[in-house]
Tab-separated table of C-alpha atoms in Angstrom:
chain	number	residue	atom	x	y	z
R	28	MET	CA	-13.572	39.526	4.486
R	29	LYS	CA	-13.065	36.457	2.406
R	30	GLY	CA	-11.236	36.824	-0.833
R	31	TYR	CA	-8.803	35.420	-3.370
R	32	LYS	CA	-4.917	36.284	-3.633
R	33	ALA	CA	-2.987	35.230	-6.383
R	34	PHE	CA	0.936	34.894	-6.099
R	35	ASN	CA	3.767	34.025	-8.566
R	36	SER	CA	4.627	30.162	-8.343
R	37	ASP	CA	7.218	30.991	-5.579
R	38	LEU	CA	4.593	32.776	-3.536
R	39	THR	CA	5.778	36.215	-4.345
R	40	CYS	CA	3.776	39.224	-5.365
R	41	LEU	CA	5.375	42.686	-6.346
R	42	ASP	CA	8.588	41.594	-4.553
R	43	TYR	CA	6.935	40.628	-1.295
R	44	HIS	CA	7.449	36.904	-0.369
R	45	PHE	CA	4.507	35.516	1.223
R	46	GLN	CA	4.365	32.150	3.492
R	47	GLU	CA	1.724	29.783	3.990
R	48	ASN	CA	-0.483	29.986	7.167
R	49	LYS	CA	1.144	33.080	8.500
R	50	LEU	CA	-0.245	36.485	9.121
R	51	HIS	CA	1.054	39.122	6.864
R	52	VAL	CA	0.661	42.792	8.009
R	53	TYR	CA	1.209	45.809	5.547
R	54	ASP	CA	2.827	48.477	7.445
R	55	GLY	CA	1.640	51.618	5.660
R	56	ILE	CA	-1.556	53.087	4.130
R	57	PRO	CA	-2.800	50.945	1.246
R	58	VAL	CA	-3.722	52.513	-1.832
R	59	LEU	CA	-5.461	50.497	-4.545
R	60	CYS	CA	-2.933	49.254	-7.357
R	61	GLU	CA	-0.100	51.163	-5.708
R	62	SER	CA	0.694	49.899	-2.210
R	63	GLY	CA	-0.530	47.392	0.131
R	64	PHE	CA	-1.754	43.704	-0.313
R	65	HIS	CA	-4.403	43.525	-2.818
R	66	PHE	CA	-6.963	40.760	-3.510
R	67	CYS	CA	-10.214	39.941	-5.149
R	68	THR	CA	-13.614	39.091	-3.638
R	69	GLU	CA	-14.619	37.343	-6.892
R	70	LEU	CA	-12.285	34.533	-7.840
R	71	GLN	CA	-12.813	35.208	-11.761
R	72	ASP	CA	-11.660	38.841	-11.412
R	73	ILE	CA	-8.052	37.382	-10.550
R	74	LEU	CA	-7.779	36.701	-14.174
R	75	LYS	CA	-7.782	40.295	-15.070
R	76	TYR	CA	-4.378	40.674	-13.340
R	77	TYR	CA	-2.739	37.385	-13.822
R	78	CYS	CA	-2.526	35.223	-17.075
R	79	ASP	CA	0.411	33.061	-16.411
R	80	PRO	CA	-0.545	29.474	-15.935
R	81	THR	CA	1.697	28.915	-13.020
R	82	ILE	CA	0.182	31.200	-10.673
R	83	LYS	CA	-1.086	29.997	-7.255
R	84	VAL	CA	-4.383	31.278	-5.973
R	85	TYR	CA	-5.366	31.284	-2.365
R	86	GLU	CA	-8.508	31.998	-0.610
R	87	ILE	CA	-7.598	34.379	2.235
R	88	ASP	CA	-9.126	36.166	5.227
R	89	ALA	CA	-8.580	40.089	4.908
R	90	SER	CA	-8.864	42.563	7.579
R	91	GLY	CA	-7.820	45.982	8.585
R	92	ILE	CA	-8.102	49.083	6.030
R	93	ILE	CA	-9.968	47.473	3.180
R	94	THR	CA	-10.509	49.846	0.175
R	95	ASP	CA	-13.482	50.051	-1.756
R	96	PRO	CA	-13.629	47.919	-5.130
R	97	LYS	CA	-12.437	49.220	-8.270
R	98	GLU	CA	-15.508	50.186	-10.777
R	99	ASP	CA	-15.022	47.201	-13.104
R	100	CYS	CA	-13.702	44.569	-10.678
R	101	SER	CA	-13.891	43.280	-7.087
R	102	LYS	CA	-10.203	44.173	-6.404
R	103	ARG	CA	-9.756	45.525	-2.898
């Protein structure tokens, strides 16, 4: 599934350091807004979670366990 993932300027998110062009696998059961790697399917929804102008946003391919979206957002 295509989506958009936002990161801090150093490519971290919730104390996890991502690397470009690398497959990242979450070892656990994802729970929306609690654990796992989260993303949005709609680019504009990123702004509901990040307001820092230094964020980096990447288009990503997500696979595996993908949760249902939040009621008011495309976050998965």
